[in-house]
Coordinates of C-alpha atoms and ligand atoms in Angstrom, one line a residue:
M1 CA 74.3 124.3 39.6
V2 CA 71.2 124.3 41.6
A3 CA 69.1 121.4 40.4
V4 CA 66.7 120.8 43.3
T5 CA 65.4 123.3 45.7
D6 CA 62.9 122.2 48.2
L7 CA 61.9 124.6 50.9
R8 CA 59.9 122.9 53.7
Q9 CA 58.4 125.0 56.3
T10 CA 57.0 124.2 59.7
C11 CA 56.0 126.1 62.9
S12 CA 58.1 125.7 65.9
P13 CA 58.0 127.3 69.4
V14 CA 61.7 128.2 69.0
G15 CA 61.2 130.2 65.8
R16 CA 60.7 129.5 62.2
L17 CA 62.7 126.5 61.0
T18 CA 62.8 125.4 57.4
L19 CA 64.9 123.0 55.3
Q20 CA 66.4 123.5 51.8
T21 CA 68.0 120.9 49.7
A22 CA 70.0 121.6 46.6
T23 CA 72.3 119.8 44.2
I24 CA 75.6 121.8 44.3
A25 CA 77.7 119.6 42.1
P26 CA 77.5 116.1 40.5
G27 CA 76.6 113.6 43.2
S28 CA 76.7 116.3 45.9
T29 CA 73.6 117.6 47.7
A30 CA 73.3 120.4 50.3
L31 CA 70.8 120.1 53.2
R32 CA 70.5 123.6 54.6
C33 CA 68.7 123.9 57.9
L34 CA 67.4 127.5 58.0
D35 CA 67.0 128.9 61.5
W36 CA 65.3 132.2 60.6
D37 CA 64.7 133.7 64.0
R38 CA 67.8 132.7 66.0
D39 CA 69.0 135.9 67.6
R40 CA 72.0 134.8 69.6
F41 CA 74.9 132.5 69.1
D42 CA 77.0 131.5 72.0
I43 CA 76.2 134.0 74.7
E44 CA 78.0 137.0 73.3
F45 CA 77.3 136.7 69.6
E46 CA 74.2 138.7 68.7
L47 CA 72.6 137.6 65.3
Q48 CA 70.8 140.1 63.1
N49 CA 69.7 137.6 60.4
G50 CA 69.3 134.2 61.9
T51 CA 71.6 131.4 60.8
T52 CA 71.8 128.2 58.9
Y53 CA 73.4 124.8 59.6
N54 CA 74.6 123.2 56.4
S55 CA 75.1 119.5 55.9
F56 CA 76.2 117.7 52.7
L57 CA 75.6 114.4 51.1
I58 CA 78.1 113.0 48.6
R59 CA 77.3 109.9 46.5
G60 CA 79.9 108.0 44.6
E61 CA 80.3 104.2 44.8
K62 CA 80.3 104.9 48.5
T63 CA 78.1 107.4 50.3
A64 CA 79.3 110.0 52.7
L65 CA 77.5 112.6 54.8
I66 CA 79.5 115.7 55.8
D67 CA 78.4 117.1 59.2
T68 CA 74.8 117.0 60.5
S69 CA 72.8 119.7 62.0
H70 CA 71.5 121.3 65.2
G71 CA 69.3 119.1 67.4
K72 CA 66.4 121.5 66.9
F73 CA 66.1 120.2 63.3
R74 CA 65.9 116.5 64.3
D75 CA 62.6 115.6 62.7
L76 CA 63.0 117.9 59.6
Y77 CA 66.6 116.8 58.9
L78 CA 66.2 113.1 59.4
E79 CA 63.0 113.0 57.4
E80 CA 64.6 114.8 54.5
L81 CA 67.8 112.8 54.7
Q82 CA 65.8 109.5 54.5
S83 CA 64.0 110.8 51.5
L84 CA 67.3 111.4 49.8
V85 CA 69.2 108.2 50.8
D86 CA 68.6 104.9 52.5
L87 CA 70.3 105.5 55.8
A88 CA 71.6 101.9 55.7
A89 CA 73.5 102.9 52.6
I90 CA 75.6 105.7 54.2
D91 CA 79.1 104.5 54.6
Y92 CA 80.8 107.5 56.2
L93 CA 80.0 110.5 58.3
I94 CA 82.7 113.1 57.9
V95 CA 82.9 115.4 61.0
N96 CA 84.7 118.6 60.2
H97 CA 83.9 120.1 63.6
T98 CA 82.1 118.8 66.7
E99 CA 80.3 121.9 68.1
P100 CA 76.6 120.9 68.7
D101 CA 75.2 123.1 66.0
H102 CA 76.8 120.6 63.5
S103 CA 77.0 117.4 65.6
G104 CA 73.7 117.7 67.4
L105 CA 72.2 114.9 65.3
I106 CA 75.1 112.5 65.1
G107 CA 73.8 110.4 68.0
D108 CA 70.4 110.1 66.3
L109 CA 72.0 109.3 63.0
L110 CA 74.3 106.6 64.4
A111 CA 71.3 105.0 66.3
L112 CA 69.5 104.7 63.0
A113 CA 72.5 103.7 61.0
P114 CA 75.1 102.1 63.2
Q115 CA 77.1 100.8 60.2
I116 CA 78.5 104.4 59.6
T117 CA 82.2 105.0 60.1
V118 CA 82.9 108.4 61.5
E119 CA 85.9 110.1 59.8
A120 CA 87.3 113.0 61.9
S121 CA 90.5 114.4 63.5
K122 CA 91.8 112.8 66.6
V123 CA 90.6 115.6 68.8
A124 CA 87.2 115.5 67.1
I125 CA 86.9 111.8 67.8
Q126 CA 87.8 112.4 71.5
F127 CA 85.2 115.1 71.7
L128 CA 82.5 112.9 70.1
Q129 CA 83.3 110.0 72.5
N130 CA 82.5 112.4 75.3
Q131 CA 79.4 113.8 73.6
L132 CA 77.8 110.5 72.5
H133 CA 78.6 108.1 75.3
R134 CA 78.1 105.2 73.0
P135 CA 80.5 103.1 70.9
F136 CA 80.8 103.9 67.2
D137 CA 83.1 102.9 64.4
F138 CA 85.6 105.6 63.6
Q139 CA 88.8 106.4 61.8
M140 CA 91.0 109.2 62.9
V141 CA 92.4 111.2 60.0
K142 CA 95.2 113.7 59.7
S143 CA 96.1 116.3 57.2
G144 CA 96.7 114.9 53.7
D145 CA 94.8 111.6 54.4
R146 CA 92.5 110.6 51.5
L147 CA 89.2 108.8 51.2
D148 CA 88.1 107.6 47.8
L149 CA 84.3 107.4 47.5
G150 CA 84.5 106.3 43.8
Q151 CA 83.0 108.0 40.7
G152 CA 85.7 110.7 41.0
H153 CA 84.9 111.8 44.6
E154 CA 88.3 111.5 46.1
L155 CA 88.3 113.4 49.4
T156 CA 91.4 114.9 51.0
F157 CA 91.3 116.1 54.6
I158 CA 93.0 119.3 55.6
S159 CA 93.8 120.0 59.2
A160 CA 92.7 123.5 60.4
P161 CA 93.1 123.4 64.2
N162 CA 91.9 126.4 66.2
L163 CA 89.4 127.6 63.4
H164 CA 87.8 128.0 65.8
W165 CA 88.0 124.7 67.8
P166 CA 91.1 122.4 68.0
D167 CA 89.1 119.6 66.3
T168 CA 88.5 121.4 63.0
M169 CA 89.4 120.1 59.6
L170 CA 88.4 120.9 56.0
T171 CA 87.4 118.3 53.4
Y172 CA 88.2 118.7 49.7
D173 CA 86.5 116.7 47.0
A174 CA 88.8 116.5 44.0
G175 CA 86.0 115.3 41.7
T176 CA 83.9 118.4 42.2
Q177 CA 86.5 120.9 43.5
V178 CA 84.2 121.6 46.4
L179 CA 85.9 122.5 49.7
Y180 CA 83.7 121.7 52.7
T181 CA 84.7 123.9 55.6
C182 CA 82.0 123.8 58.3
D183 CA 82.5 127.0 60.4
V184 CA 85.4 128.3 58.4
F185 CA 84.4 131.0 55.9
G186 CA 80.9 130.8 57.4
L187 CA 78.5 133.6 58.4
H188 CA 75.3 133.7 60.3
Y189 CA 72.8 134.7 57.7
C190 CA 69.5 133.0 57.0
D191 CA 68.2 133.1 53.5
D192 CA 67.1 130.5 50.9
T193 CA 69.5 132.0 48.4
L194 CA 72.0 129.2 48.1
Y195 CA 75.0 131.2 46.9
D196 CA 76.8 134.4 47.5
E197 CA 75.5 136.2 44.4
M198 CA 75.0 139.5 46.3
P199 CA 78.0 140.0 48.6
A200 CA 76.8 143.4 49.8
L201 CA 74.0 141.6 51.6
V202 CA 76.3 139.4 53.6
E203 CA 79.7 141.0 54.0
A204 CA 78.9 142.6 57.3
D205 CA 77.9 139.3 58.8
F206 CA 80.9 137.6 57.1
Q207 CA 83.2 140.1 58.9
L208 CA 81.4 139.9 62.2
Y209 CA 81.7 136.1 62.1
Y210 CA 85.4 136.3 61.3
D211 CA 86.0 138.9 64.1
C212 CA 84.2 136.8 66.7
L213 CA 85.4 133.3 65.8
M214 CA 88.4 133.3 63.5
G215 CA 90.2 136.6 64.3
P216 CA 91.4 135.5 67.7
N217 CA 93.3 132.7 65.9
A218 CA 94.6 134.7 63.0
R219 CA 97.9 132.8 62.8
S220 CA 96.0 129.5 62.6
V221 CA 93.9 131.0 59.8
L222 CA 97.0 131.8 57.9
A223 CA 98.3 128.3 58.4
A224 CA 95.1 126.8 57.1
L225 CA 95.1 129.1 54.1
K226 CA 98.6 127.9 53.3
R227 CA 97.4 124.3 53.5
M228 CA 94.5 125.1 51.1
E229 CA 96.9 126.6 48.5
P230 CA 97.6 123.3 46.5
F231 CA 93.9 122.7 45.9
S232 CA 91.9 124.2 43.0
I233 CA 88.6 125.3 44.5
D234 CA 85.4 125.9 42.6
Q235 CA 83.2 126.6 45.6
I236 CA 83.4 126.6 49.4
A237 CA 80.6 124.8 51.1
T238 CA 80.4 126.4 54.5
G239 CA 78.5 125.1 57.5
H240 CA 76.7 128.4 58.1
G241 CA 75.1 130.9 55.6
P242 CA 75.3 130.9 51.8
L243 CA 77.9 128.8 49.9
L244 CA 80.7 130.8 48.4
R245 CA 81.2 130.6 44.7
Y246 CA 80.8 133.8 42.8
H247 CA 83.2 135.9 44.8
L248 CA 85.5 133.1 46.1
A249 CA 88.8 134.9 45.7
D250 CA 87.4 138.0 47.4
W251 CA 86.2 136.0 50.5
V252 CA 89.5 134.1 50.8
G253 CA 91.4 137.3 50.3
R254 CA 89.5 139.0 53.1
Y255 CA 90.5 136.2 55.5
R256 CA 94.1 136.5 54.4
T257 CA 94.2 140.3 54.8
W258 CA 92.5 140.4 58.1
S259 CA 94.6 137.6 59.5
E260 CA 97.9 139.1 58.3
T261 CA 97.0 142.5 59.8
Q262 CA 96.0 140.9 63.1
A263 CA 99.0 138.5 63.2
Q264 CA 101.5 141.4 62.7
A265 CA 100.0 143.4 65.6
E266 CA 99.8 140.9 68.4
P267 CA 102.3 139.0 70.4
Y268 CA 102.0 135.3 70.0
V269 CA 103.3 132.1 71.6
A270 CA 104.3 129.1 69.4
I271 CA 103.2 125.8 70.8
F272 CA 105.0 122.8 69.4
Y273 CA 103.1 119.6 69.8
A274 CA 103.0 116.1 68.3
G275 CA 99.5 115.6 67.0
E276 CA 99.6 111.8 66.8
Y277 CA 101.6 111.1 70.0
G278 CA 100.4 110.7 73.5
Y279 CA 98.1 113.4 74.8
S280 CA 100.1 116.1 73.1
D281 CA 97.2 117.7 71.3
R282 CA 95.0 117.8 74.4
I283 CA 97.7 119.4 76.5
A284 CA 98.5 121.9 73.7
H285 CA 94.9 122.8 73.4
A286 CA 94.5 123.5 77.1
L287 CA 97.6 125.6 77.2
G288 CA 96.3 127.5 74.2
Q289 CA 93.0 128.1 75.9
G290 CA 94.9 129.7 78.8
L291 CA 96.9 131.9 76.5
L292 CA 93.8 133.1 74.7
K293 CA 92.3 134.2 78.0
T294 CA 95.1 136.8 78.1
A295 CA 94.5 137.9 74.5
T296 CA 97.8 136.3 73.5
A297 CA 97.7 134.7 70.0
V298 CA 98.7 131.1 69.6
E299 CA 100.5 129.4 66.8
L300 CA 100.1 125.6 67.0
V301 CA 103.0 123.8 65.2
D302 CA 102.9 120.0 64.7
W303 CA 106.5 118.7 64.8
L304 CA 105.7 116.4 61.9
D305 CA 103.9 119.0 59.8
T306 CA 106.4 121.8 59.5
D307 CA 109.9 122.5 58.2
I308 CA 113.1 124.2 59.4
P309 CA 112.7 127.6 57.7
A310 CA 109.2 128.0 59.1
V311 CA 110.3 127.0 62.6
R312 CA 113.2 129.4 62.5
E313 CA 110.9 132.3 61.6
L314 CA 108.3 131.4 64.2
V315 CA 110.8 131.0 67.0
T316 CA 112.6 134.3 66.1
T317 CA 109.4 136.3 66.2
A318 CA 107.4 134.6 69.0
A319 CA 107.1 136.2 72.4
G320 CA 107.0 132.8 74.0
L321 CA 107.6 129.1 73.3
V322 CA 106.0 125.9 74.5
L323 CA 107.5 122.6 73.5
G324 CA 105.4 119.4 73.9
L325 CA 108.2 116.9 73.4
P326 CA 107.8 114.4 70.5
P327 CA 109.1 110.9 70.6
Q328 CA 112.8 110.6 70.5
S329 CA 112.4 108.6 67.3
A330 CA 110.6 111.4 65.5
P331 CA 112.2 112.0 62.1
G332 CA 114.3 115.2 61.8
L333 CA 113.9 115.9 65.5
E334 CA 117.5 116.8 66.2
P335 CA 117.9 119.5 63.5
M336 CA 114.5 120.9 64.5
L337 CA 115.5 121.2 68.2
S338 CA 118.9 122.7 67.2
T339 CA 117.0 125.3 65.1
I340 CA 114.8 126.2 68.0
L341 CA 117.7 126.5 70.4
A342 CA 119.6 128.6 67.9
A343 CA 116.7 131.0 67.2
A344 CA 115.4 131.3 70.8
H345 CA 116.4 134.5 72.7
P346 CA 116.3 135.9 76.2
K347 CA 113.3 138.1 75.7
Q348 CA 111.1 135.0 75.4
A349 CA 109.4 132.8 78.0
I350 CA 109.6 129.0 77.7
G351 CA 107.3 126.2 78.9
L352 CA 107.7 122.5 78.4
F353 CA 105.4 119.5 78.7
E354 CA 105.6 115.8 78.3
T355 CA 102.9 114.2 76.3
G356 CA 102.4 110.9 78.1
G357 CA 103.6 109.0 75.0
G358 CA 106.2 107.1 76.9
Q359 CA 109.2 107.9 74.7
D360 CA 109.5 111.6 75.1
E361 CA 112.7 113.5 74.6
P362 CA 114.1 114.1 78.1
I363 CA 112.5 117.3 79.4
F364 CA 114.9 118.6 82.1
P365 CA 118.1 118.8 80.1
L366 CA 116.2 120.7 77.5
R367 CA 114.7 123.0 80.2
N368 CA 118.2 123.7 81.5
R369 CA 119.5 124.6 78.0
F370 CA 116.7 127.2 77.5
Q371 CA 117.5 128.7 80.9
E372 CA 121.2 128.9 80.0
L373 CA 120.1 130.9 77.0
G374 CA 118.3 133.3 79.3
L375 CA 114.7 132.4 78.6
K376 CA 112.2 132.9 81.4
A377 CA 110.6 129.6 82.6
A378 CA 106.9 130.5 82.5
F379 CA 105.8 127.4 84.4
E380 CA 107.3 124.2 85.8
P381 CA 107.6 121.4 83.2
I382 CA 104.2 119.6 83.0
L383 CA 104.8 115.8 83.3
I384 CA 102.0 113.6 82.0
K385 CA 102.3 110.2 83.5
V386 CA 98.7 109.0 83.3
A387 CA 95.6 109.8 81.2
P388 CA 94.8 113.5 81.6
T389 CA 91.7 114.5 83.6
E390 CA 89.8 117.8 83.9
A391 CA 92.2 118.8 86.6
T392 CA 95.1 118.3 84.2
D393 CA 93.3 120.5 81.6
K394 CA 92.8 123.1 84.3
L395 CA 96.4 123.0 85.3
C396 CA 97.5 123.4 81.7
E397 CA 95.1 126.2 81.1
E398 CA 96.4 128.1 84.2
A399 CA 100.0 127.5 83.0
G400 CA 99.0 129.0 79.6
T401 CA 97.5 132.0 81.4
D402 CA 100.6 132.5 83.4
L403 CA 102.7 132.5 80.3
G404 CA 100.3 134.9 78.5
Q405 CA 100.4 137.3 81.5
W406 CA 104.2 137.3 81.3
V407 CA 104.2 137.9 77.6
N408 CA 101.8 140.9 78.1
R409 CA 103.4 142.3 81.2
D410 CA 104.8 145.5 79.6
R411 CA 101.5 146.2 77.9
T412 CA 99.5 145.6 81.1
Q413 CA 101.9 147.9 83.0
K414 CA 101.6 150.7 80.4
Q415 CA 97.8 150.5 80.4
S416 CA 97.8 150.6 84.2
Q417 CA 100.1 153.7 84.2
A418 CA 97.9 155.4 81.6
L419 CA 94.9 155.2 84.0
D420 CA 95.7 158.4 85.7
S421 CA 93.2 160.9 84.3
G422 CA 90.4 162.6 86.2
P423 CA 87.8 160.1 85.1
D424 CA 90.0 157.2 86.1
Q425 CA 90.6 158.6 89.5
A426 CA 86.9 159.3 89.9
L427 CA 86.1 155.8 88.8
G428 CA 88.4 154.5 91.5
R429 CA 86.2 156.1 94.1
L430 CA 83.3 153.7 93.3
S431 CA 83.3 151.4 96.3
T432 CA 81.8 148.0 96.8
G433 CA 82.0 145.1 99.2
L434 CA 84.5 142.2 99.4
Y435 CA 83.7 138.7 98.5
I436 CA 85.3 135.4 97.6
L437 CA 83.9 133.2 94.9
T438 CA 84.6 129.5 95.4
A439 CA 83.8 126.8 92.8
Q440 CA 84.1 123.1 92.6
K441 CA 83.4 121.2 89.3
G442 CA 84.3 117.5 89.3
D443 CA 87.8 117.3 90.7
V444 CA 88.6 120.9 89.8
S445 CA 88.3 123.7 92.3
S446 CA 89.1 127.4 92.2
A447 CA 88.5 130.7 94.0
M448 CA 89.0 134.4 93.6
L449 CA 88.6 137.6 95.6
A450 CA 85.9 139.7 94.1
S451 CA 84.6 143.2 94.7
W452 CA 82.4 144.0 91.7
V453 CA 79.4 142.2 93.0
I454 CA 75.9 143.6 93.1
Q455 CA 72.4 142.3 93.5
A456 CA 71.0 142.6 90.0
S457 CA 67.4 141.3 90.4
I458 CA 64.9 140.7 93.2
Q459 CA 62.7 138.1 91.5
P460 CA 64.4 135.8 90.8
P461 CA 67.1 136.7 93.4
G462 CA 70.0 137.4 91.1
V463 CA 73.5 138.7 91.4
A464 CA 76.0 140.2 88.9
I465 CA 79.7 139.7 89.3
A466 CA 82.6 141.0 87.1
V467 CA 85.3 138.4 86.5
A468 CA 88.5 139.4 84.6
K469 CA 88.9 137.3 81.4
D470 CA 92.3 135.9 82.5
R471 CA 91.0 134.7 85.9
A472 CA 91.5 130.9 86.4
I473 CA 88.0 130.6 87.9
E474 CA 86.5 132.1 84.7
S475 CA 86.3 128.7 83.0
L476 CA 84.2 127.3 85.9
L477 CA 81.6 130.1 85.4
H478 CA 79.7 129.2 82.3
G479 CA 75.9 128.8 81.9
G480 CA 74.6 126.1 84.3
D481 CA 77.8 126.1 86.5
T482 CA 77.4 126.6 90.2
F483 CA 79.5 128.3 92.8
V484 CA 79.4 129.9 96.3
L485 CA 79.6 133.6 96.9
N486 CA 81.2 134.1 100.3
V487 CA 80.6 137.5 101.9
L488 CA 83.6 138.8 103.9
E489 CA 83.1 140.5 107.3
E490 CA 84.3 144.0 108.1
G491 CA 87.3 143.7 110.6
N492 CA 87.7 140.0 109.8
Y493 CA 88.8 139.6 106.2
Q494 CA 92.5 140.5 106.1
R495 CA 93.7 136.9 106.4
L496 CA 91.3 135.6 103.8
M497 CA 92.0 138.5 101.4
K498 CA 95.8 138.0 101.7
H499 CA 95.5 134.3 101.1
F500 CA 93.3 134.5 98.0
L501 CA 95.3 137.4 96.5
K502 CA 98.4 135.1 96.5
R503 CA 99.7 134.0 93.1
F504 CA 99.0 130.2 93.0
P505 CA 101.1 127.9 90.7
P506 CA 99.2 126.3 87.9
G507 CA 96.8 123.7 89.4
G508 CA 97.7 124.9 92.9
D509 CA 95.2 124.1 95.7
R510 CA 93.5 127.4 96.6
F511 CA 92.1 126.1 99.8
E512 CA 95.1 124.6 101.5
G513 CA 95.1 125.9 105.2
I514 CA 91.6 127.4 104.8
A515 CA 88.7 126.0 106.8
T516 CA 85.8 125.2 104.5
Y517 CA 82.7 123.0 104.4
A518 CA 80.8 121.9 101.3
A519 CA 77.7 123.6 100.1
A520 CA 74.8 121.7 98.7
N521 CA 76.0 122.5 95.2
G522 CA 79.4 121.1 96.1
S523 CA 81.4 124.3 96.2
P524 CA 83.4 125.2 99.3
I525 CA 81.9 127.6 101.9
L526 CA 84.5 129.5 103.8
A527 CA 84.0 128.9 107.5
A528 CA 85.1 132.5 108.3
A529 CA 82.6 134.1 105.9
L530 CA 80.0 136.5 107.2
A531 CA 77.4 135.0 104.9
Y532 CA 77.2 132.9 101.7
L533 CA 75.0 132.4 98.7
E534 CA 74.8 129.3 96.5
C535 CA 74.6 130.5 92.9
T536 CA 73.9 129.1 89.5
V537 CA 75.2 131.0 86.4
T538 CA 72.5 131.8 83.9
H539 CA 74.1 134.5 81.7
R540 CA 77.5 135.8 80.7
L541 CA 78.0 139.2 79.1
E542 CA 81.2 140.3 77.6
A543 CA 82.3 143.7 79.0
G544 CA 85.7 144.7 77.7
D545 CA 88.4 142.9 79.7
H546 CA 85.8 141.3 82.0
W547 CA 82.9 138.9 81.9
I548 CA 79.8 140.0 83.7
I549 CA 78.4 136.8 85.2
Y550 CA 74.7 136.9 86.1
C551 CA 73.5 134.2 88.4
T552 CA 70.5 133.2 90.5
A553 CA 70.9 132.6 94.2
H554 CA 68.2 130.5 95.9
V555 CA 70.1 129.2 98.9
G556 CA 72.1 131.3 101.4
R557 CA 72.8 131.9 105.1
V558 CA 74.1 134.6 107.4
A559 CA 76.6 133.3 110.0
K560 CA 76.6 136.5 112.1
P561 CA 73.4 138.5 112.0
D562 CA 75.1 141.6 113.5
G563 CA 78.1 141.5 111.2
L564 CA 78.8 144.1 108.5
T565 CA 80.1 143.4 105.0
A566 CA 83.7 144.4 104.4
V567 CA 83.9 147.5 102.2
H568 CA 86.4 147.9 99.5
H569 CA 87.7 151.4 99.1
R570 CA 89.8 152.0 96.0
R571 CA 92.0 154.8 94.8
A572 CA 92.5 153.6 91.2
S573 CA 90.1 152.3 88.5
N574 CA 92.5 149.6 87.2
H575 CA 91.3 146.8 89.4
Y576 CA 88.1 145.8 91.2
Ligands
LIG601 FE1 79.1 126.4 63.9 FE2 81.7 126.2 66.0 O1 80.0 125.7 65.4

């Protein structure tokens, strides 16, 4: 039902940008921002066919906008929106997901229309508060909540955490049977064809998008598909690419098949949390991030949004369990805990955290009961007494990584033992230097011993470093982050190497007992280093189980002009 199609075109230094508007259902208009020439999404996601950022306007007695667009479409988008509706007449902005390609214009919109109430998940509201740095009216919604816009447009919100951010929800309009999904079911494909009439053109991009963004959370995809089942869907209005209508069952079926296949093949950890209580969702998300760094799947389970048979099956098949304790008054808590304790088994690891809600089920008696059952404690109970900070997030992420490494210990050992062929032994003869990366970001610090380090460019002075994906410091090495590369000295590195090879507990201070002083970029310089470079990350390239970090280095100093760099001779290729 395309009633209006208006393709505006403009020249832009960042590629060709156009805007298409189309009526997709009664009272429902799509604003599709077409980014024809974008060739990269995030750092590792190469685009063949550009992309689109889709936003939607629904007009009943009340008016709602669903998601906005990328900041690069500011003028085009706002001009078009104002031609469609008086901004002062918009009542709600529904935010299905807060990544900047959809939320990039929320600040501009709220500045022009401050009467708007933002409707989003609790996590999305928290993310927006950090993004916008300005007060705004909002309402946190949870799965099953409804918003009646009038004239038949009754919206239902469907929680879809981890697809692919923890903030994600879907919005269903009962009046038009349109399901608005933002990233979910999207694909990076730029074309002014509104719908999926020709699936052969887009199926490769549909699968690449699933593999990159949704596949790592296959269990969460299956949970979201289950929540979608009660709704009769006529079309899926995605946030990227064409809207899905003509082959709807096929697209949904592909998500289901891929996710079931993936979910059966991989170990997973079930994280129980209480979405509406304390800081439970934030802690659960940080733990999940740490687990994902070890390629361990995560199943997020809200205590109040599950049932006993589902919990029994999850706990029986999970490789690890994390319990974020709900309030003692939570309905049905005792039978749920009894089910978990009955289904848990000694091959599992367990982690527990308090949520900061003030009325948590006592944590240590429960920890003791799991230990009596023979479960391995993956990390010490995490006790949240005050509002979490970035340091809390980092501690939780590291705890998740520890748990993921334990879950994967057999697989890691087998892979390591398999590296015994001629090429593996020959690879092990590639030698490099020895270095220690140190990074400080806000109140979070980290460090790691590195040997895959090489000068990668002369102008600008650039360095490439390989960092294993499950390293704690990895999350401090994104584009724009800074760190110090400390060069170790031959004959004077054993103490530092031994110290930084130690296994630190989650959130542990890597620099205790080590002499340091602060670089201009804030990261620690090791006093015993032969030389150091202050570095700024500009690129990350995915390389199998490592990230290749490319950084520029404009500041550096040599402490001992006659010193030699420590050399790292290896005999095996399974580590740097
Ligand atoms: Fe399209 Fe996750 O943003």
